[in-house]
């Protein structure tokens, strides 16, 4: 009984460490191509891979283990870079909030995959700023047989007075 009391906490600790390090992989796939996004432990959404579709989706996690960031902050591979919060190369979005602040740090909330038809799949990824009431949804609609992915963004802010979005 004493040995079991010692082993069980070690097993539970190991399980928690494994779960904490597990990262979410979002694969947007057509018949031949794949765009793969990765959620870091800090909830940043990064572009991980774009190329030939791999035979097994679990292989994308192996790419994540091999991947090296271009810069020390990791901003060069952000899936949807924002201005004002970290040193980034080319922002997709710049905002001036009601209080005049220009920072925007979008964090991954969740994602859904919807099969619209046998040939069309929609992946929607929800991001949110942790300080301001500001949401962004990234949408990837893929026409599987045609190997075409259409992308658009839905931006919502719930501030009383918005000053500007670029």
PDB file of C-alpha atoms in Angstrom:
ATOM      1  CA  UNK A   1       0.000   0.000   0.000  1.00  0.00           C
ATOM      2  CA  UNK A   2       2.872   2.401   0.781  1.00  0.00           C
ATOM      3  CA  UNK A   3       4.433   1.819  -2.650  1.00  0.00           C
ATOM      4  CA  UNK A   4       1.126   2.571  -4.378  1.00  0.00           C
ATOM      5  CA  UNK A   5       0.813   5.849  -2.435  1.00  0.00           C
ATOM      6  CA  UNK A   6       4.248   6.824  -3.734  1.00  0.00           C
ATOM      7  CA  UNK A   7       3.725   5.719  -7.349  1.00  0.00           C
ATOM      8  CA  UNK A   8       0.266   7.228  -7.984  1.00  0.00           C
ATOM      9  CA  UNK A   9       1.359  10.883  -7.447  1.00  0.00           C
ATOM     10  CA  UNK A  10       4.332  10.339  -9.773  1.00  0.00           C
ATOM     11  CA  UNK A  11       2.058   8.913 -12.488  1.00  0.00           C
ATOM     12  CA  UNK A  12      -0.415  11.791 -12.095  1.00  0.00           C
ATOM     13  CA  UNK A  13       2.390  14.357 -12.263  1.00  0.00           C
ATOM     14  CA  UNK A  14       3.762  12.753 -15.436  1.00  0.00           C
ATOM     15  CA  UNK A  15       0.277  12.800 -17.013  1.00  0.00           C
ATOM     16  CA  UNK A  16      -0.155  16.497 -16.179  1.00  0.00           C
ATOM     17  CA  UNK A  17       3.230  17.385 -17.637  1.00  0.00           C
ATOM     18  CA  UNK A  18       2.412  15.504 -20.871  1.00  0.00           C
ATOM     19  CA  UNK A  19      -0.978  17.201 -21.145  1.00  0.00           C
ATOM     20  CA  UNK A  20       0.484  20.659 -20.491  1.00  0.00           C
ATOM     21  CA  UNK A  21       3.017  20.224 -23.288  1.00  0.00           C
ATOM     22  CA  UNK A  22       0.481  18.927 -25.815  1.00  0.00           C
ATOM     23  CA  UNK A  23      -0.167  21.521 -28.482  1.00  0.00           C
ATOM     24  CA  UNK A  24      -3.188  21.946 -30.690  1.00  0.00           C
ATOM     25  CA  UNK A  25      -2.594  21.374 -34.402  1.00  0.00           C
ATOM     26  CA  UNK A  26      -5.150  22.754 -36.895  1.00  0.00           C
ATOM     27  CA  UNK A  27      -4.866  21.209 -40.367  1.00  0.00           C
ATOM     28  CA  UNK A  28      -6.605  22.842 -43.331  1.00  0.00           C
ATOM     29  CA  UNK A  29      -6.403  20.183 -46.027  1.00  0.00           C
ATOM     30  CA  UNK A  30      -7.447  19.778 -49.635  1.00  0.00           C
ATOM     31  CA  UNK A  31      -6.940  16.661 -51.738  1.00  0.00           C
ATOM     32  CA  UNK A  32      -3.240  17.437 -52.326  1.00  0.00           C
ATOM     33  CA  UNK A  33      -2.292  20.423 -50.132  1.00  0.00           C
ATOM     34  CA  UNK A  34      -2.187  21.292 -46.444  1.00  0.00           C
ATOM     35  CA  UNK A  35      -1.929  24.470 -44.421  1.00  0.00           C
ATOM     36  CA  UNK A  36      -1.084  23.534 -40.851  1.00  0.00           C
ATOM     37  CA  UNK A  37      -1.371  25.907 -37.903  1.00  0.00           C
ATOM     38  CA  UNK A  38      -0.092  25.289 -34.398  1.00  0.00           C
ATOM     39  CA  UNK A  39      -1.223  26.687 -31.064  1.00  0.00           C
ATOM     40  CA  UNK A  40       1.702  27.295 -28.724  1.00  0.00           C
ATOM     41  CA  UNK A  41       1.513  26.795 -24.946  1.00  0.00           C
ATOM     42  CA  UNK A  42       1.071  30.594 -24.691  1.00  0.00           C
ATOM     43  CA  UNK A  43      -2.000  30.337 -27.007  1.00  0.00           C
ATOM     44  CA  UNK A  44      -0.288  32.036 -29.968  1.00  0.00           C
ATOM     45  CA  UNK A  45      -1.452  30.760 -33.369  1.00  0.00           C
ATOM     46  CA  UNK A  46       1.493  30.044 -35.657  1.00  0.00           C
ATOM     47  CA  UNK A  47       1.797  28.910 -39.257  1.00  0.00           C
ATOM     48  CA  UNK A  48       3.630  25.607 -39.093  1.00  0.00           C
ATOM     49  CA  UNK A  49       3.513  24.071 -42.570  1.00  0.00           C
ATOM     50  CA  UNK A  50       2.247  24.686 -46.080  1.00  0.00           C
ATOM     51  CA  UNK A  51       2.826  22.071 -48.729  1.00  0.00           C
ATOM     52  CA  UNK A  52       1.896  18.613 -49.859  1.00  0.00           C
ATOM     53  CA  UNK A  53      -0.757  16.943 -47.739  1.00  0.00           C
ATOM     54  CA  UNK A  54       0.794  14.277 -45.542  1.00  0.00           C
ATOM     55  CA  UNK A  55      -0.668  10.779 -45.393  1.00  0.00           C
ATOM     56  CA  UNK A  56      -1.424  10.941 -41.672  1.00  0.00           C
ATOM     57  CA  UNK A  57      -2.425  14.077 -39.733  1.00  0.00           C
ATOM     58  CA  UNK A  58      -0.353  12.953 -36.750  1.00  0.00           C
ATOM     59  CA  UNK A  59       2.759  13.547 -38.874  1.00  0.00           C
ATOM     60  CA  UNK A  60       2.173  17.311 -38.606  1.00  0.00           C
ATOM     61  CA  UNK A  61       2.965  17.120 -34.879  1.00  0.00           C
ATOM     62  CA  UNK A  62       6.382  15.727 -35.823  1.00  0.00           C
ATOM     63  CA  UNK A  63       6.987  18.853 -37.920  1.00  0.00           C
ATOM     64  CA  UNK A  64       6.235  20.970 -34.846  1.00  0.00           C
ATOM     65  CA  UNK A  65       9.018  19.201 -32.952  1.00  0.00           C
ATOM     66  CA  UNK A  66      11.509  19.924 -35.760  1.00  0.00           C
ATOM     67  CA  UNK A  67      10.433  23.506 -36.418  1.00  0.00           C
ATOM     68  CA  UNK A  68      12.667  26.434 -35.451  1.00  0.00           C
ATOM     69  CA  UNK A  69      11.413  29.995 -35.157  1.00  0.00           C
ATOM     70  CA  UNK A  70      12.919  32.575 -37.493  1.00  0.00           C
ATOM     71  CA  UNK A  71      13.367  35.069 -34.650  1.00  0.00           C
ATOM     72  CA  UNK A  72      13.727  34.895 -30.887  1.00  0.00           C
ATOM     73  CA  UNK A  73      10.148  36.104 -30.326  1.00  0.00           C
ATOM     74  CA  UNK A  74       8.515  33.757 -32.843  1.00  0.00           C
ATOM     75  CA  UNK A  75       6.589  36.583 -34.506  1.00  0.00           C
ATOM     76  CA  UNK A  76       7.784  35.764 -38.003  1.00  0.00           C
ATOM     77  CA  UNK A  77       5.536  32.717 -38.149  1.00  0.00           C
ATOM     78  CA  UNK A  78       2.355  34.103 -36.552  1.00  0.00           C
ATOM     79  CA  UNK A  79      -0.708  33.008 -38.513  1.00  0.00           C
ATOM     80  CA  UNK A  80      -2.359  36.414 -38.050  1.00  0.00           C
ATOM     81  CA  UNK A  81       0.153  39.025 -36.948  1.00  0.00           C
ATOM     82  CA  UNK A  82      -1.077  42.128 -35.127  1.00  0.00           C
ATOM     83  CA  UNK A  83       0.598  45.492 -34.671  1.00  0.00           C
ATOM     84  CA  UNK A  84       1.488  47.119 -31.396  1.00  0.00           C
ATOM     85  CA  UNK A  85       2.160  44.273 -28.999  1.00  0.00           C
ATOM     86  CA  UNK A  86       5.362  42.582 -30.180  1.00  0.00           C
ATOM     87  CA  UNK A  87       7.995  43.379 -32.747  1.00  0.00           C
ATOM     88  CA  UNK A  88       6.479  41.964 -35.934  1.00  0.00           C
ATOM     89  CA  UNK A  89       7.422  42.077 -39.581  1.00  0.00           C
ATOM     90  CA  UNK A  90       4.160  42.750 -41.439  1.00  0.00           C
ATOM     91  CA  UNK A  91       0.958  43.068 -39.412  1.00  0.00           C
ATOM     92  CA  UNK A  92      -2.312  41.819 -40.846  1.00  0.00           C
ATOM     93  CA  UNK A  93      -4.207  44.086 -38.465  1.00  0.00           C
ATOM     94  CA  UNK A  94      -3.541  47.366 -36.650  1.00  0.00           C
ATOM     95  CA  UNK A  95      -6.033  48.798 -34.162  1.00  0.00           C
ATOM     96  CA  UNK A  96      -6.410  51.954 -32.116  1.00  0.00           C
ATOM     97  CA  UNK A  97      -8.618  51.193 -29.125  1.00  0.00           C
ATOM     98  CA  UNK A  98     -11.058  53.636 -27.525  1.00  0.00           C
ATOM     99  CA  UNK A  99      -8.452  54.589 -24.906  1.00  0.00           C
ATOM    100  CA  UNK A 100      -5.841  55.336 -27.609  1.00  0.00           C
ATOM    101  CA  UNK A 101      -3.800  52.189 -26.977  1.00  0.00           C
ATOM    102  CA  UNK A 102      -2.541  50.474 -30.131  1.00  0.00           C
ATOM    103  CA  UNK A 103      -1.643  47.066 -28.750  1.00  0.00           C
ATOM    104  CA  UNK A 104      -3.459  43.915 -29.788  1.00  0.00           C
ATOM    105  CA  UNK A 105      -2.349  40.465 -28.670  1.00  0.00           C
ATOM    106  CA  UNK A 106      -4.694  37.842 -30.070  1.00  0.00           C
ATOM    107  CA  UNK A 107      -4.776  34.475 -28.300  1.00  0.00           C
ATOM    108  CA  UNK A 108      -6.275  31.213 -29.533  1.00  0.00           C
ATOM    109  CA  UNK A 109      -9.671  30.398 -27.998  1.00  0.00           C
ATOM    110  CA  UNK A 110     -10.926  27.441 -30.052  1.00  0.00           C
ATOM    111  CA  UNK A 111     -11.653  26.213 -33.556  1.00  0.00           C
ATOM    112  CA  UNK A 112     -14.356  24.311 -35.400  1.00  0.00           C
ATOM    113  CA  UNK A 113     -14.349  22.259 -38.577  1.00  0.00           C
ATOM    114  CA  UNK A 114     -17.607  22.102 -40.525  1.00  0.00           C
ATOM    115  CA  UNK A 115     -18.241  19.795 -43.466  1.00  0.00           C
ATOM    116  CA  UNK A 116     -20.414  21.898 -45.772  1.00  0.00           C
ATOM    117  CA  UNK A 117     -20.548  19.239 -48.496  1.00  0.00           C
ATOM    118  CA  UNK A 118     -18.496  16.272 -49.698  1.00  0.00           C
ATOM    119  CA  UNK A 119     -16.199  18.769 -51.432  1.00  0.00           C
ATOM    120  CA  UNK A 120     -16.216  21.785 -49.092  1.00  0.00           C
ATOM    121  CA  UNK A 121     -14.856  22.103 -45.550  1.00  0.00           C
ATOM    122  CA  UNK A 122     -14.837  25.236 -43.394  1.00  0.00           C
ATOM    123  CA  UNK A 123     -12.330  25.695 -40.564  1.00  0.00           C
ATOM    124  CA  UNK A 124     -13.044  28.657 -38.250  1.00  0.00           C
ATOM    125  CA  UNK A 125     -10.460  29.692 -35.649  1.00  0.00           C
ATOM    126  CA  UNK A 126     -11.461  32.073 -32.862  1.00  0.00           C
ATOM    127  CA  UNK A 127      -8.896  34.480 -31.415  1.00  0.00           C
ATOM    128  CA  UNK A 128      -9.383  37.059 -28.653  1.00  0.00           C
ATOM    129  CA  UNK A 129      -7.365  39.848 -27.102  1.00  0.00           C
ATOM    130  CA  UNK A 130      -6.819  39.146 -23.405  1.00  0.00           C
ATOM    131  CA  UNK A 131      -7.184  42.821 -22.371  1.00  0.00           C
ATOM    132  CA  UNK A 132      -9.615  44.419 -24.814  1.00  0.00           C
ATOM    133  CA  UNK A 133     -13.007  43.049 -25.817  1.00  0.00           C
ATOM    134  CA  UNK A 134     -11.791  42.320 -29.352  1.00  0.00           C
ATOM    135  CA  UNK A 135     -12.400  39.090 -31.317  1.00  0.00           C
ATOM    136  CA  UNK A 136     -11.088  37.814 -34.635  1.00  0.00           C
ATOM    137  CA  UNK A 137     -12.304  34.723 -36.461  1.00  0.00           C
ATOM    138  CA  UNK A 138     -10.067  33.295 -39.166  1.00  0.00           C
ATOM    139  CA  UNK A 139     -12.034  31.304 -41.747  1.00  0.00           C
ATOM    140  CA  UNK A 140     -10.552  28.805 -44.201  1.00  0.00           C
ATOM    141  CA  UNK A 141     -13.021  27.314 -46.672  1.00  0.00           C
ATOM    142  CA  UNK A 142     -11.433  24.532 -48.692  1.00  0.00           C
ATOM    143  CA  UNK A 143     -12.648  23.122 -51.984  1.00  0.00           C
ATOM    144  CA  UNK A 144     -11.069  19.708 -51.599  1.00  0.00           C
ATOM    145  CA  UNK A 145     -11.053  18.358 -55.177  1.00  0.00           C
ATOM    146  CA  UNK A 146      -9.964  21.691 -56.664  1.00  0.00           C
ATOM    147  CA  UNK A 147      -7.127  22.148 -54.117  1.00  0.00           C
ATOM    148  CA  UNK A 148      -8.279  25.699 -53.407  1.00  0.00           C
ATOM    149  CA  UNK A 149      -8.589  27.353 -50.001  1.00  0.00           C
ATOM    150  CA  UNK A 150     -10.466  30.614 -49.603  1.00  0.00           C
ATOM    151  CA  UNK A 151      -9.596  32.714 -46.558  1.00  0.00           C
ATOM    152  CA  UNK A 152     -11.403  35.588 -44.864  1.00  0.00           C
ATOM    153  CA  UNK A 153     -11.426  37.238 -41.466  1.00  0.00           C
ATOM    154  CA  UNK A 154     -14.305  38.434 -39.293  1.00  0.00           C
ATOM    155  CA  UNK A 155     -13.334  41.204 -36.867  1.00  0.00           C
ATOM    156  CA  UNK A 156     -15.560  42.195 -33.931  1.00  0.00           C
ATOM    157  CA  UNK A 157     -14.932  44.709 -31.198  1.00  0.00           C
ATOM    158  CA  UNK A 158     -17.242  45.416 -28.333  1.00  0.00           C
ATOM    159  CA  UNK A 159     -15.657  48.616 -27.040  1.00  0.00           C
ATOM    160  CA  UNK A 160     -17.969  51.546 -26.418  1.00  0.00           C
ATOM    161  CA  UNK A 161     -16.056  53.765 -28.832  1.00  0.00           C
ATOM    162  CA  UNK A 162     -13.754  52.302 -31.421  1.00  0.00           C
ATOM    163  CA  UNK A 163     -11.136  54.611 -32.882  1.00  0.00           C
ATOM    164  CA  UNK A 164      -9.820  52.710 -35.868  1.00  0.00           C
ATOM    165  CA  UNK A 165      -8.959  49.466 -37.585  1.00  0.00           C
ATOM    166  CA  UNK A 166      -6.392  49.225 -40.367  1.00  0.00           C
TER     167      UNK A 166
END
